[in-house]
Amino acid sequence: MDKVLSWPEIASLQQVTGQMVLKNAVRTVLASLRKNLADDEKYELSTQYITQLIQQQIATDETPSLRRVINGSGVVVHTNLGRSPLADAAKAAILDTAWGYSNLEFDLERGERGERYVHADRLLCELTGAEAALVVNNNASAVMLALSCIASGREVIVSRGELVEIGGSFRIPDVMRQSGATLIEAGTTNRTHPKDYINAITEQTALLLKVHTSNFAVVGFTAEVGTEEMARIGKKSGIPVMVDAGSGCLVDLSRYGISGEATVQQYLQAGADIVTFSGDKLLGGPQSGLIVGRKHLIEKMKHHQLLRALRIDKLTLAALEATLRIYRDERKAVTEIPTLNMLTISQEQLSGKARSMMRRLKELLPTGFSLSLKDGFSSPGGGSFPLLKLPTFVIEVAIEGMTPNQMELLLRKTTPPVVGRLQKDRFMLDVRTLNNNDIPLLASALLQLTEKKV
Ligand SMILES: *Cc1c(COP(=O)(O)O)cnc(C)c1O
């Protein structure tokens, strides 16, 4: 190690990278060379070769771990790819807030300490018609806070058909246990009736909970109790009703041909006392958990110990407020919020987008790349509409001398990485989730494949 560090071409690198980065890179390269030698492989160990390996290692180490990715998968709210891309106004709000100090917890009118929660509360109430609102880190926190506050040490009734697991680590029975509430199951997996709730109510019941089944669907011989009916049952017994709406949509998507998702407003109008939902699923904002509903319940949550551990960060709050502001005009929401725009875009617009993307890619790529436009299907993702397939256009890409599998693998290593879709042994990119600004970067990533830069 000391010997390699003393080579002039290596020693000079320290000026640029600093000591720690250089030493780590040398250590990693030497360890890998030693291992390969132990495996009895023949290697040419010239100074020049080792220097080159160290430079490559430095470049690898200096690449940010979290980086931008081009989403050609066709999954709009892709949980593994950061869910919702933000609207321009939300990005600008983040930058503006990050730039300097802000009135995060300072009341500018009165010149005294204020509350961070006010920045999104009023908008949420205006948009949903709720009495009160509160925002936390994500919907999992929202559910946890609400349950801890309303039902700790008491019982919560949930339909058996709604005891879902979302994304591995959020399971309703586990969340319930964590919150200190006791889960009481009502009904069966496929059918739950009003009498199942009524019969499960005891002195100990603190809450009736409805959970959006999100990533799965119960089909066939099924029955579920709607929010309105649950609210009627709750009211009769003086028990509040809460809905974990999952995606939480503020716009009625049936107007755009996507039916089956109730809006947050509809849950509240149906009589839900509390509705919780995610900020980064169908809403199209940053990761956050939104709670709306009755003032006395939300006030209780605002004073709960747990809130401090779940509190929302100022950059998130900036993006959330900006996103919610766009919703004040629905026409703006469906054009300016990328997630909503990708979901509601008409076939005609999508076809125009596809043809213009094809034209630009063909201009940017040499022969040897074969591009063709085909029909396909995209999915909303994010646990919403699990059965829905949205008709779309895909760009099928083929490269001479490369299999679709090789292409898929190598494109994950380009700058920026590209995530596409392999289907029937073809590699394709879904136009719906591609952004117009992605096209030059996409062309450059594809060129890196043929230029052997990955
Ligand atoms: C997604 C989802 C959650 C978890 O929300 P996060 O914002 O990811 O914490 C909880 N409940 C339901 C029904 C969901 O769909």
PDB file of C-alpha atoms in Angstrom, residues 152-415:
ATOM      1  CA  SER A 152     -53.827   2.660  22.178  1.00  0.00           C
ATOM      2  CA  GLY A 153     -54.797   0.114  24.844  1.00  0.00           C
ATOM      3  CA  ARG A 154     -58.165  -0.420  23.181  1.00  0.00           C
ATOM      4  CA  GLU A 155     -59.683  -2.308  20.238  1.00  0.00           C
ATOM      5  CA  VAL A 156     -59.801  -1.519  16.519  1.00  0.00           C
ATOM      6  CA  ILE A 157     -62.150  -3.396  14.193  1.00  0.00           C
ATOM      7  CA  VAL A 158     -60.877  -4.135  10.666  1.00  0.00           C
ATOM      8  CA  SER A 159     -62.389  -6.293   7.930  1.00  0.00           C
ATOM      9  CA  ARG A 160     -60.439  -9.529   7.398  1.00  0.00           C
ATOM     10  CA  GLY A 161     -60.309  -8.729   3.689  1.00  0.00           C
ATOM     11  CA  GLU A 162     -58.360  -5.556   4.471  1.00  0.00           C
ATOM     12  CA  LEU A 163     -55.534  -6.963   6.604  1.00  0.00           C
ATOM     13  CA  VAL A 164     -53.022  -6.176   3.887  1.00  0.00           C
ATOM     14  CA  GLU A 165     -49.280  -5.976   3.606  1.00  0.00           C
ATOM     15  CA  ILE A 166     -47.950  -3.024   1.631  1.00  0.00           C
ATOM     16  CA  GLY A 167     -44.415  -3.291   0.293  1.00  0.00           C
ATOM     17  CA  GLY A 168     -43.106  -5.817   2.790  1.00  0.00           C
ATOM     18  CA  SER A 169     -42.697  -3.753   5.920  1.00  0.00           C
ATOM     19  CA  PHE A 170     -46.141  -2.254   6.411  1.00  0.00           C
ATOM     20  CA  ARG A 171     -48.570  -4.894   7.596  1.00  0.00           C
ATOM     21  CA  ILE A 172     -51.797  -3.804   9.206  1.00  0.00           C
ATOM     22  CA  PRO A 173     -51.668  -6.382  12.069  1.00  0.00           C
ATOM     23  CA  ASP A 174     -48.057  -5.393  12.880  1.00  0.00           C
ATOM     24  CA  VAL A 175     -48.729  -1.665  12.753  1.00  0.00           C
ATOM     25  CA  MET A 176     -51.682  -2.230  15.021  1.00  0.00           C
ATOM     26  CA  ARG A 177     -49.572  -4.110  17.574  1.00  0.00           C
ATOM     27  CA  GLN A 178     -46.896  -1.425  17.441  1.00  0.00           C
ATOM     28  CA  SER A 179     -49.450   1.286  18.161  1.00  0.00           C
ATOM     29  CA  GLY A 180     -50.621  -0.536  21.284  1.00  0.00           C
ATOM     30  CA  ALA A 181     -54.089  -1.198  19.882  1.00  0.00           C
ATOM     31  CA  THR A 182     -55.705  -4.631  19.703  1.00  0.00           C
ATOM     32  CA  LEU A 183     -56.846  -5.790  16.296  1.00  0.00           C
ATOM     33  CA  ILE A 184     -60.337  -7.257  16.098  1.00  0.00           C
ATOM     34  CA  GLU A 185     -61.047  -8.973  12.792  1.00  0.00           C
ATOM     35  CA  ALA A 186     -64.494  -8.688  11.253  1.00  0.00           C
ATOM     36  CA  GLY A 187     -65.999 -10.823   8.499  1.00  0.00           C
ATOM     37  CA  THR A 188     -64.153 -13.202   6.188  1.00  0.00           C
ATOM     38  CA  THR A 189     -61.450 -12.748   3.566  1.00  0.00           C
ATOM     39  CA  ASN A 190     -63.876 -12.252   0.688  1.00  0.00           C
ATOM     40  CA  ARG A 191     -67.055 -11.012   2.402  1.00  0.00           C
ATOM     41  CA  THR A 192     -67.655  -8.607   5.253  1.00  0.00           C
ATOM     42  CA  HIS A 193     -71.150  -7.359   6.151  1.00  0.00           C
ATOM     43  CA  PRO A 194     -72.421  -4.519   8.360  1.00  0.00           C
ATOM     44  CA  LYS A 195     -73.459  -7.037  11.041  1.00  0.00           C
ATOM     45  CA  ASP A 196     -69.836  -8.258  11.276  1.00  0.00           C
ATOM     46  CA  TYR A 197     -68.801  -4.808  12.477  1.00  0.00           C
ATOM     47  CA  ILE A 198     -71.853  -4.397  14.693  1.00  0.00           C
ATOM     48  CA  ASN A 199     -71.261  -7.783  16.379  1.00  0.00           C
ATOM     49  CA  ALA A 200     -67.571  -7.035  16.953  1.00  0.00           C
ATOM     50  CA  ILE A 201     -68.251  -3.766  18.812  1.00  0.00           C
ATOM     51  CA  THR A 202     -67.617  -3.928  22.583  1.00  0.00           C
ATOM     52  CA  GLU A 203     -67.010  -1.470  25.429  1.00  0.00           C
ATOM     53  CA  GLN A 204     -63.357  -1.582  24.411  1.00  0.00           C
ATOM     54  CA  THR A 205     -63.832  -0.557  20.771  1.00  0.00           C
ATOM     55  CA  ALA A 206     -62.044   2.712  20.002  1.00  0.00           C
ATOM     56  CA  LEU A 207     -62.117   2.774  16.214  1.00  0.00           C
ATOM     57  CA  LEU A 208     -63.545   1.230  13.035  1.00  0.00           C
ATOM     58  CA  LEU A 209     -60.770   1.131  10.462  1.00  0.00           C
ATOM     59  CA  LYS A 210     -61.084   0.775   6.718  1.00  0.00           C
ATOM     60  CA  VAL A 211     -57.894  -0.030   4.808  1.00  0.00           C
ATOM     61  CA  HIS A 212     -57.513   0.466   1.072  1.00  0.00           C
ATOM     62  CA  THR A 213     -56.410  -2.950  -0.236  1.00  0.00           C
ATOM     63  CA  SER A 214     -54.031  -1.096  -2.599  1.00  0.00           C
ATOM     64  CA  ASN A 215     -51.791  -3.659  -4.274  1.00  0.00           C
ATOM     65  CA  PHE A 216     -54.295  -6.477  -4.447  1.00  0.00           C
ATOM     66  CA  ALA A 217     -57.914  -7.025  -5.380  1.00  0.00           C
ATOM     67  CA  VAL A 218     -60.556  -9.325  -3.985  1.00  0.00           C
ATOM     68  CA  VAL A 219     -62.620 -10.489  -6.936  1.00  0.00           C
ATOM     69  CA  GLY A 220     -65.464 -12.966  -7.399  1.00  0.00           C
ATOM     70  CA  PHE A 221     -67.956 -13.598  -4.597  1.00  0.00           C
ATOM     71  CA  THR A 222     -67.206 -10.546  -2.498  1.00  0.00           C
ATOM     72  CA  ALA A 223     -68.877  -8.032  -0.224  1.00  0.00           C
ATOM     73  CA  GLU A 224     -67.428  -5.054   1.559  1.00  0.00           C
ATOM     74  CA  VAL A 225     -68.985  -2.435   3.759  1.00  0.00           C
ATOM     75  CA  GLY A 226     -68.679   1.037   2.256  1.00  0.00           C
ATOM     76  CA  THR A 227     -67.410   4.039   4.187  1.00  0.00           C
ATOM     77  CA  GLU A 228     -70.908   5.520   4.415  1.00  0.00           C
ATOM     78  CA  GLU A 229     -72.343   2.380   6.043  1.00  0.00           C
ATOM     79  CA  MET A 230     -69.355   2.134   8.402  1.00  0.00           C
ATOM     80  CA  ALA A 231     -69.827   5.774   9.380  1.00  0.00           C
ATOM     81  CA  ARG A 232     -73.498   5.068  10.147  1.00  0.00           C
ATOM     82  CA  ILE A 233     -72.538   2.144  12.376  1.00  0.00           C
ATOM     83  CA  GLY A 234     -69.817   4.202  14.049  1.00  0.00           C
ATOM     84  CA  LYS A 235     -72.104   7.144  14.710  1.00  0.00           C
ATOM     85  CA  LYS A 236     -74.729   4.928  16.366  1.00  0.00           C
ATOM     86  CA  SER A 237     -72.143   3.602  18.821  1.00  0.00           C
ATOM     87  CA  GLY A 238     -70.166   6.828  19.185  1.00  0.00           C
ATOM     88  CA  ILE A 239     -67.075   5.245  17.622  1.00  0.00           C
ATOM     89  CA  PRO A 240     -64.952   7.158  15.094  1.00  0.00           C
ATOM     90  CA  VAL A 241     -64.267   5.721  11.643  1.00  0.00           C
ATOM     91  CA  MET A 242     -60.869   6.005  10.003  1.00  0.00           C
ATOM     92  CA  VAL A 243     -59.882   5.256   6.402  1.00  0.00           C
ATOM     93  CA  ASP A 244     -56.303   4.449   5.422  1.00  0.00           C
ATOM     94  CA  ALA A 245     -56.789   5.493   1.819  1.00  0.00           C
ATOM     95  CA  GLY A 246     -53.297   4.508   0.682  1.00  0.00           C
ATOM     96  CA  SER A 247     -52.749   6.513  -2.491  1.00  0.00           C
ATOM     97  CA  GLY A 248     -55.143   9.248  -1.606  1.00  0.00           C
ATOM     98  CA  CYS A 249     -56.376  10.937  -4.715  1.00  0.00           C
ATOM     99  CA  LEU A 250     -57.672  14.531  -4.711  1.00  0.00           C
ATOM    100  CA  VAL A 251     -58.926  14.466  -8.302  1.00  0.00           C
ATOM    101  CA  ASP A 252     -61.751  12.253  -9.536  1.00  0.00           C
ATOM    102  CA  LEU A 253     -59.840  10.153 -12.061  1.00  0.00           C
ATOM    103  CA  SER A 254     -62.995   8.597 -13.503  1.00  0.00           C
ATOM    104  CA  ARG A 255     -63.295  11.824 -15.492  1.00  0.00           C
ATOM    105  CA  TYR A 256     -60.122  10.720 -17.265  1.00  0.00           C
ATOM    106  CA  GLY A 257     -61.195   7.144 -17.849  1.00  0.00           C
ATOM    107  CA  ILE A 258     -59.654   5.673 -14.695  1.00  0.00           C
ATOM    108  CA  SER A 259     -62.408   4.514 -12.399  1.00  0.00           C
ATOM    109  CA  GLY A 260     -62.538   2.776  -9.051  1.00  0.00           C
ATOM    110  CA  GLU A 261     -60.552   5.078  -6.801  1.00  0.00           C
ATOM    111  CA  ALA A 262     -62.530   7.158  -4.308  1.00  0.00           C
ATOM    112  CA  THR A 263     -61.161  10.635  -3.660  1.00  0.00           C
ATOM    113  CA  VAL A 264     -60.235  11.831  -0.180  1.00  0.00           C
ATOM    114  CA  GLN A 265     -63.132  14.296  -0.427  1.00  0.00           C
ATOM    115  CA  GLN A 266     -65.521  11.410  -1.098  1.00  0.00           C
ATOM    116  CA  TYR A 267     -64.306   9.474   1.956  1.00  0.00           C
ATOM    117  CA  LEU A 268     -64.893  12.550   4.123  1.00  0.00           C
ATOM    118  CA  GLN A 269     -68.300  13.249   2.606  1.00  0.00           C
ATOM    119  CA  ALA A 270     -69.219   9.616   3.262  1.00  0.00           C
ATOM    120  CA  GLY A 271     -68.623  10.313   6.935  1.00  0.00           C
ATOM    121  CA  ALA A 272     -65.060   9.177   7.668  1.00  0.00           C
ATOM    122  CA  ASP A 273     -63.756  10.961  10.767  1.00  0.00           C
ATOM    123  CA  ILE A 274     -60.099  10.530   9.779  1.00  0.00           C
ATOM    124  CA  VAL A 275     -58.533   9.819   6.389  1.00  0.00           C
ATOM    125  CA  THR A 276     -54.802   9.172   5.983  1.00  0.00           C
ATOM    126  CA  PHE A 277     -52.925   8.960   2.673  1.00  0.00           C
ATOM    127  CA  SER A 278     -49.510   9.200   1.029  1.00  0.00           C
ATOM    128  CA  GLY A 279     -48.102  12.382  -0.461  1.00  0.00           C
ATOM    129  CA  ASP A 280     -45.990  10.647  -3.095  1.00  0.00           C
ATOM    130  CA  LYS A 281     -48.398   8.166  -4.665  1.00  0.00           C
ATOM    131  CA  LEU A 282     -51.314   9.413  -6.779  1.00  0.00           C
ATOM    132  CA  LEU A 283     -51.028  12.858  -5.186  1.00  0.00           C
ATOM    133  CA  GLY A 284     -47.729  13.309  -7.028  1.00  0.00           C
ATOM    134  CA  GLY A 285     -45.878  15.155  -4.280  1.00  0.00           C
ATOM    135  CA  PRO A 286     -42.926  14.381  -1.999  1.00  0.00           C
ATOM    136  CA  GLN A 287     -42.817  11.484   0.483  1.00  0.00           C
ATOM    137  CA  SER A 288     -45.215  12.480   3.244  1.00  0.00           C
ATOM    138  CA  GLY A 289     -48.226  11.279   5.158  1.00  0.00           C
ATOM    139  CA  LEU A 290     -51.375  13.386   5.142  1.00  0.00           C
ATOM    140  CA  ILE A 291     -54.043  13.211   7.819  1.00  0.00           C
ATOM    141  CA  VAL A 292     -57.374  14.989   7.442  1.00  0.00           C
ATOM    142  CA  GLY A 293     -60.587  14.885   9.421  1.00  0.00           C
ATOM    143  CA  ARG A 294     -62.180  15.870  12.711  1.00  0.00           C
ATOM    144  CA  LYS A 295     -60.592  18.729  14.582  1.00  0.00           C
ATOM    145  CA  HIS A 296     -60.698  17.171  18.052  1.00  0.00           C
ATOM    146  CA  LEU A 297     -58.933  14.003  16.846  1.00  0.00           C
ATOM    147  CA  ILE A 298     -56.275  15.910  14.877  1.00  0.00           C
ATOM    148  CA  GLU A 299     -55.678  18.237  17.861  1.00  0.00           C
ATOM    149  CA  LYS A 300     -54.985  15.151  19.945  1.00  0.00           C
ATOM    150  CA  MET A 301     -52.462  13.945  17.357  1.00  0.00           C
ATOM    151  CA  LYS A 302     -50.788  17.354  17.364  1.00  0.00           C
ATOM    152  CA  HIS A 303     -50.083  16.950  21.058  1.00  0.00           C
ATOM    153  CA  HIS A 304     -48.975  13.313  20.946  1.00  0.00           C
ATOM    154  CA  GLN A 305     -45.342  12.528  21.886  1.00  0.00           C
ATOM    155  CA  LEU A 306     -44.909  10.432  18.753  1.00  0.00           C
ATOM    156  CA  LEU A 307     -45.450  13.421  16.448  1.00  0.00           C
ATOM    157  CA  ARG A 308     -41.973  14.787  17.195  1.00  0.00           C
ATOM    158  CA  ALA A 309     -40.410  11.573  15.881  1.00  0.00           C
ATOM    159  CA  LEU A 310     -42.565  11.600  12.755  1.00  0.00           C
ATOM    160  CA  ARG A 311     -42.317  15.265  11.930  1.00  0.00           C
ATOM    161  CA  ILE A 312     -42.009  16.417   8.367  1.00  0.00           C
ATOM    162  CA  ASP A 313     -38.842  18.105   7.109  1.00  0.00           C
ATOM    163  CA  LYS A 314     -38.846  21.678   5.761  1.00  0.00           C
ATOM    164  CA  LEU A 315     -37.801  20.727   2.200  1.00  0.00           C
ATOM    165  CA  THR A 316     -40.574  18.149   2.034  1.00  0.00           C
ATOM    166  CA  LEU A 317     -43.033  20.640   3.422  1.00  0.00           C
ATOM    167  CA  ALA A 318     -41.999  23.196   0.804  1.00  0.00           C
ATOM    168  CA  ALA A 319     -42.580  20.681  -1.999  1.00  0.00           C
ATOM    169  CA  LEU A 320     -45.849  19.484  -0.484  1.00  0.00           C
ATOM    170  CA  GLU A 321     -47.276  22.976  -0.107  1.00  0.00           C
ATOM    171  CA  ALA A 322     -46.326  23.822  -3.699  1.00  0.00           C
ATOM    172  CA  THR A 323     -47.898  20.598  -4.968  1.00  0.00           C
ATOM    173  CA  LEU A 324     -51.120  21.134  -3.022  1.00  0.00           C
ATOM    174  CA  ARG A 325     -51.333  24.706  -4.297  1.00  0.00           C
ATOM    175  CA  ILE A 326     -51.487  23.380  -7.873  1.00  0.00           C
ATOM    176  CA  TYR A 327     -54.576  21.338  -6.930  1.00  0.00           C
ATOM    177  CA  ARG A 328     -56.556  24.532  -6.388  1.00  0.00           C
ATOM    178  CA  ASP A 329     -57.100  24.422 -10.151  1.00  0.00           C
ATOM    179  CA  GLU A 330     -57.742  20.889 -11.363  1.00  0.00           C
ATOM    180  CA  ARG A 331     -56.840  21.760 -14.961  1.00  0.00           C
ATOM    181  CA  LYS A 332     -53.400  22.763 -13.729  1.00  0.00           C
ATOM    182  CA  ALA A 333     -53.101  19.673 -11.540  1.00  0.00           C
ATOM    183  CA  VAL A 334     -53.531  17.238 -14.424  1.00  0.00           C
ATOM    184  CA  THR A 335     -51.011  19.062 -16.585  1.00  0.00           C
ATOM    185  CA  GLU A 336     -48.393  20.308 -14.118  1.00  0.00           C
ATOM    186  CA  ILE A 337     -48.155  17.391 -11.688  1.00  0.00           C
ATOM    187  CA  PRO A 338     -46.118  14.759 -13.549  1.00  0.00           C
ATOM    188  CA  THR A 339     -47.745  11.717 -11.906  1.00  0.00           C
ATOM    189  CA  LEU A 340     -51.271  12.945 -12.667  1.00  0.00           C
ATOM    190  CA  ASN A 341     -50.256  14.042 -16.138  1.00  0.00           C
ATOM    191  CA  MET A 342     -48.770  10.640 -16.994  1.00  0.00           C
ATOM    192  CA  LEU A 343     -51.928   8.922 -15.748  1.00  0.00           C
ATOM    193  CA  THR A 344     -54.491  11.171 -17.418  1.00  0.00           C
ATOM    194  CA  ILE A 345     -52.745  11.924 -20.720  1.00  0.00           C
ATOM    195  CA  SER A 346     -55.051  11.178 -23.656  1.00  0.00           C
ATOM    196  CA  GLN A 347     -54.176   8.511 -26.240  1.00  0.00           C
ATOM    197  CA  GLU A 348     -53.901  11.261 -28.818  1.00  0.00           C
ATOM    198  CA  GLN A 349     -51.368  13.221 -26.768  1.00  0.00           C
ATOM    199  CA  LEU A 350     -49.497  10.041 -25.924  1.00  0.00           C
ATOM    200  CA  SER A 351     -49.302   9.134 -29.591  1.00  0.00           C
ATOM    201  CA  GLY A 352     -47.914  12.598 -30.389  1.00  0.00           C
ATOM    202  CA  LYS A 353     -45.370  12.271 -27.586  1.00  0.00           C
ATOM    203  CA  ALA A 354     -44.325   8.825 -28.853  1.00  0.00           C
ATOM    204  CA  ARG A 355     -43.855   9.960 -32.433  1.00  0.00           C
ATOM    205  CA  SER A 356     -41.865  13.030 -31.440  1.00  0.00           C
ATOM    206  CA  MET A 357     -39.631  10.947 -29.148  1.00  0.00           C
ATOM    207  CA  MET A 358     -39.014   8.426 -31.943  1.00  0.00           C
ATOM    208  CA  ARG A 359     -38.096  11.199 -34.355  1.00  0.00           C
ATOM    209  CA  ARG A 360     -35.654  12.805 -31.933  1.00  0.00           C
ATOM    210  CA  LEU A 361     -34.040   9.486 -30.955  1.00  0.00           C
ATOM    211  CA  LYS A 362     -33.567   8.543 -34.616  1.00  0.00           C
ATOM    212  CA  GLU A 363     -31.858  11.876 -35.217  1.00  0.00           C
ATOM    213  CA  LEU A 364     -29.518  11.344 -32.284  1.00  0.00           C
ATOM    214  CA  LEU A 365     -28.631   7.680 -32.887  1.00  0.00           C
ATOM    215  CA  PRO A 366     -26.521   6.231 -35.728  1.00  0.00           C
ATOM    216  CA  THR A 367     -27.505   3.183 -37.765  1.00  0.00           C
ATOM    217  CA  GLY A 368     -27.071  -0.055 -35.898  1.00  0.00           C
ATOM    218  CA  PHE A 369     -29.860   0.973 -33.546  1.00  0.00           C
ATOM    219  CA  SER A 370     -33.239  -0.293 -34.559  1.00  0.00           C
ATOM    220  CA  LEU A 371     -36.175   1.585 -33.062  1.00  0.00           C
ATOM    221  CA  SER A 372     -39.811   0.706 -33.587  1.00  0.00           C
ATOM    222  CA  LEU A 373     -43.017   2.009 -32.072  1.00  0.00           C
ATOM    223  CA  LYS A 374     -45.423  -0.608 -30.738  1.00  0.00           C
ATOM    224  CA  ASP A 375     -48.609  -0.780 -28.658  1.00  0.00           C
ATOM    225  CA  GLY A 376     -48.316  -1.842 -25.054  1.00  0.00           C
ATOM    226  CA  PHE A 377     -49.669  -1.381 -21.546  1.00  0.00           C
ATOM    227  CA  SER A 378     -48.460   0.675 -18.587  1.00  0.00           C
ATOM    228  CA  SER A 379     -49.484   0.368 -14.936  1.00  0.00           C
ATOM    229  CA  PRO A 380     -50.296   3.130 -12.465  1.00  0.00           C
ATOM    230  CA  GLY A 381     -48.147   1.433  -9.746  1.00  0.00           C
ATOM    231  CA  GLY A 382     -47.894   2.612  -6.154  1.00  0.00           C
ATOM    232  CA  GLY A 383     -50.444   0.072  -5.067  1.00  0.00           C
ATOM    233  CA  SER A 384     -53.287   1.805  -6.850  1.00  0.00           C
ATOM    234  CA  PHE A 385     -55.488   0.064  -9.430  1.00  0.00           C
ATOM    235  CA  PRO A 386     -53.711  -3.314  -9.266  1.00  0.00           C
ATOM    236  CA  LEU A 387     -55.724  -4.709 -12.172  1.00  0.00           C
ATOM    237  CA  LEU A 388     -55.657  -1.680 -14.434  1.00  0.00           C
ATOM    238  CA  LYS A 389     -53.658  -1.770 -17.666  1.00  0.00           C
ATOM    239  CA  LEU A 390     -53.353   1.569 -19.440  1.00  0.00           C
ATOM    240  CA  PRO A 391     -52.936   1.357 -23.231  1.00  0.00           C
ATOM    241  CA  THR A 392     -49.635   2.961 -24.191  1.00  0.00           C
ATOM    242  CA  PHE A 393     -46.892   3.175 -26.807  1.00  0.00           C
ATOM    243  CA  VAL A 394     -43.528   1.534 -26.325  1.00  0.00           C
ATOM    244  CA  ILE A 395     -40.289   2.078 -28.180  1.00  0.00           C
ATOM    245  CA  GLU A 396     -38.752  -1.278 -28.913  1.00  0.00           C
ATOM    246  CA  VAL A 397     -34.974  -0.990 -29.078  1.00  0.00           C
ATOM    247  CA  ALA A 398     -32.641  -3.475 -30.698  1.00  0.00           C
ATOM    248  CA  ILE A 399     -28.896  -3.165 -31.139  1.00  0.00           C
ATOM    249  CA  GLU A 400     -26.851  -5.223 -33.574  1.00  0.00           C
ATOM    250  CA  GLY A 401     -24.855  -7.912 -31.814  1.00  0.00           C
ATOM    251  CA  MET A 402     -26.552  -7.479 -28.434  1.00  0.00           C
ATOM    252  CA  THR A 403     -29.328  -9.527 -26.861  1.00  0.00           C
ATOM    253  CA  PRO A 404     -32.257  -7.760 -25.135  1.00  0.00           C
ATOM    254  CA  ASN A 405     -31.075  -9.256 -21.837  1.00  0.00           C
ATOM    255  CA  GLN A 406     -27.586  -7.820 -22.251  1.00  0.00           C
ATOM    256  CA  MET A 407     -29.115  -4.480 -23.151  1.00  0.00           C
ATOM    257  CA  GLU A 408     -31.323  -4.433 -20.079  1.00  0.00           C
ATOM    258  CA  LEU A 409     -28.366  -5.233 -17.829  1.00  0.00           C
ATOM    259  CA  LEU A 410     -25.951  -2.750 -19.403  1.00  0.00           C
ATOM    260  CA  LEU A 411     -28.487   0.094 -19.473  1.00  0.00           C
ATOM    261  CA  ARG A 412     -28.689  -0.099 -15.687  1.00  0.00           C
ATOM    262  CA  LYS A 413     -24.999   0.859 -15.625  1.00  0.00           C
ATOM    263  CA  THR A 414     -25.004   3.792 -18.036  1.00  0.00           C
ATOM    264  CA  THR A 415     -24.940   7.453 -17.039  1.00  0.00           C
TER     265      THR A 415
END
